[in-house]
PDB file of C-alpha atoms in Angstrom:
ATOM      1  CA  MET I   1       0.000   0.000   0.000  1.00 50.00           C
ATOM      2  CA  ARG I   2       2.818   2.397   0.824  1.00 50.00           C
ATOM      3  CA  ALA I   3       4.493   1.582  -2.478  1.00 47.00           C
ATOM      4  CA  ILE I   4       1.353   2.544  -4.362  1.00 48.00           C
ATOM      5  CA  ALA I   5       1.022   5.812  -2.513  1.00 47.00           C
ATOM      6  CA  LEU I   6       4.706   6.570  -2.985  1.00 44.00           C
ATOM      7  CA  LEU I   7       4.380   5.959  -6.721  1.00 45.00           C
ATOM      8  CA  LEU I   8       1.416   8.305  -6.869  1.00 45.00           C
ATOM      9  CA  CYS I   9       3.222  11.004  -4.915  1.00 48.00           C
ATOM     10  CA  LEU I  10       6.340  10.776  -7.047  1.00 44.00           C
ATOM     11  CA  ALA I  11       4.511  10.635 -10.363  1.00 44.00           C
ATOM     12  CA  GLY I  12       5.663  13.263 -12.847  1.00 39.00           C
ATOM     13  CA  SER I  13       3.571  15.188 -15.286  1.00 39.00           C
ATOM     14  CA  MET I  14       3.037  13.185 -18.436  1.00 42.00           C
ATOM     15  CA  PHE I  15       1.754  16.139 -20.380  1.00 41.00           C
ATOM     16  CA  ALA I  16       4.382  18.752 -19.461  1.00 42.00           C
ATOM     17  CA  ALA I  17       5.612  19.078 -23.049  1.00 42.00           C
ATOM     18  CA  ASP I  18       2.146  19.252 -24.624  1.00 46.00           C
ATOM     19  CA  SER I  19      -0.462  21.294 -22.775  1.00 49.00           C
ATOM     20  CA  SER I  20      -3.269  20.038 -25.008  1.00 65.00           C
ATOM     21  CA  GLY I  21      -2.758  16.437 -23.859  1.00 74.00           C
ATOM     22  CA  PRO I  22      -2.686  13.217 -25.847  1.00 82.00           C
ATOM     23  CA  ASP I  23      -4.798  12.405 -28.879  1.00 87.00           C
ATOM     24  CA  GLU I  24      -7.867  10.164 -28.583  1.00 91.00           C
ATOM     25  CA  LYS I  25      -6.045   6.957 -29.464  1.00 93.00           C
ATOM     26  CA  THR I  26      -3.417   7.585 -26.787  1.00 92.00           C
ATOM     27  CA  ARG I  27      -6.061   8.478 -24.177  1.00 93.00           C
ATOM     28  CA  ILE I  28      -7.826   5.185 -24.841  1.00 95.00           C
ATOM     29  CA  LYS I  29      -4.563   3.242 -24.532  1.00 94.00           C
ATOM     30  CA  ILE I  30      -3.770   4.954 -21.221  1.00 94.00           C
ATOM     31  CA  VAL I  31      -7.225   4.134 -19.841  1.00 96.00           C
ATOM     32  CA  GLU I  32      -7.060   0.510 -20.993  1.00 97.00           C
ATOM     33  CA  TYR I  33      -3.593   0.175 -19.427  1.00 96.00           C
ATOM     34  CA  MET I  34      -4.802   1.608 -16.115  1.00 96.00           C
ATOM     35  CA  LEU I  35      -7.882  -0.610 -16.047  1.00 97.00           C
ATOM     36  CA  LYS I  36      -5.941  -3.832 -16.590  1.00 96.00           C
ATOM     37  CA  THR I  37      -2.792  -3.078 -14.568  1.00 94.00           C
ATOM     38  CA  PRO I  38      -2.725  -3.563 -10.776  1.00 93.00           C
ATOM     39  CA  MET I  39      -1.971  -0.284  -8.993  1.00 89.00           C
ATOM     40  CA  ASN I  40       1.281  -1.549  -7.495  1.00 89.00           C
ATOM     41  CA  GLU I  41       2.588  -2.326 -10.995  1.00 93.00           C
ATOM     42  CA  ALA I  42       1.350   0.810 -12.789  1.00 92.00           C
ATOM     43  CA  ASP I  43       3.809   3.272 -14.305  1.00 92.00           C
ATOM     44  CA  PRO I  44       3.674   6.436 -12.126  1.00 90.00           C
ATOM     45  CA  THR I  45       3.868   8.699 -15.170  1.00 90.00           C
ATOM     46  CA  LEU I  46       0.818   7.023 -16.683  1.00 91.00           C
ATOM     47  CA  VAL I  47      -1.036   7.225 -13.361  1.00 93.00           C
ATOM     48  CA  SER I  48      -0.446  10.966 -13.297  1.00 91.00           C
ATOM     49  CA  GLY I  49      -1.544  11.316 -16.915  1.00 91.00           C
ATOM     50  CA  PHE I  50      -4.597   9.138 -16.314  1.00 95.00           C
ATOM     51  CA  MET I  51      -5.706  11.292 -13.399  1.00 95.00           C
ATOM     52  CA  LYS I  52      -5.619  14.382 -15.642  1.00 93.00           C
ATOM     53  CA  LEU I  53      -7.883  12.813 -18.266  1.00 94.00           C
ATOM     54  CA  ASP I  54     -11.484  13.950 -18.456  1.00 94.00           C
ATOM     55  CA  PRO I  55     -13.653  10.803 -18.657  1.00 95.00           C
ATOM     56  CA  GLU I  56     -16.111  12.734 -20.839  1.00 95.00           C
ATOM     57  CA  SER I  57     -13.446  12.838 -23.561  1.00 92.00           C
ATOM     58  CA  LEU I  58     -13.458   9.026 -23.738  1.00 95.00           C
ATOM     59  CA  PRO I  59     -15.721   6.666 -25.669  1.00 95.00           C
ATOM     60  CA  LYS I  60     -18.940   5.935 -23.792  1.00 96.00           C
ATOM     61  CA  LYS I  61     -17.964   2.339 -22.946  1.00 96.00           C
ATOM     62  CA  LEU I  62     -14.858   3.497 -21.027  1.00 96.00           C
ATOM     63  CA  ARG I  63     -16.251   6.538 -19.186  1.00 97.00           C
ATOM     64  CA  ASP I  64     -17.702   4.835 -16.108  1.00 97.00           C
ATOM     65  CA  LYS I  65     -14.751   2.484 -15.733  1.00 97.00           C
ATOM     66  CA  ALA I  66     -12.294   5.384 -15.990  1.00 97.00           C
ATOM     67  CA  ARG I  67     -14.250   7.435 -13.430  1.00 98.00           C
ATOM     68  CA  GLY I  68     -14.274   4.464 -11.074  1.00 97.00           C
ATOM     69  CA  LYS I  69     -10.536   3.940 -11.404  1.00 97.00           C
ATOM     70  CA  GLN I  70      -9.876   7.646 -10.838  1.00 97.00           C
ATOM     71  CA  MET I  71     -12.026   7.497  -7.693  1.00 97.00           C
ATOM     72  CA  GLU I  72     -10.067   4.449  -6.514  1.00 95.00           C
ATOM     73  CA  ILE I  73      -6.756   6.270  -7.005  1.00 94.00           C
ATOM     74  CA  ASP I  74      -8.096   9.382  -5.235  1.00 95.00           C
ATOM     75  CA  ALA I  75      -9.131   7.200  -2.285  1.00 94.00           C
ATOM     76  CA  ILE I  76      -5.684   5.598  -2.100  1.00 91.00           C
ATOM     77  CA  VAL I  77      -4.008   9.014  -2.105  1.00 90.00           C
ATOM     78  CA  LYS I  78      -6.364  10.315   0.618  1.00 93.00           C
ATOM     79  CA  ILE I  79      -5.737   7.244   2.775  1.00 92.00           C
ATOM     80  CA  HIS I  80      -2.018   7.714   2.350  1.00 88.00           C
ATOM     81  CA  LYS I  81      -2.248  11.378   3.347  1.00 90.00           C
ATOM     82  CA  GLY I  82      -4.440  10.483   6.333  1.00 88.00           C
ATOM     83  CA  LYS I  83      -7.493  12.486   5.281  1.00 66.00           C
TER      84      LYS I  83
END
């Protein structure tokens, strides 16, 4: 659990070079990666990028799953911070 929280805290900004963010194909790949990868194995850079994605910009079939995963990550971060 600590490893997950540490990864989330240390995650860099995936979109620092491009303020507009990734194209649709890349957004879908990021979401699919995050949905299938256990949190303790996820790339911190992709976690950070995933958290910045607006689920409304995704295809309808991925929106609810992406929102759920973002809520899960938010909960892990809050638990780690003791809130």
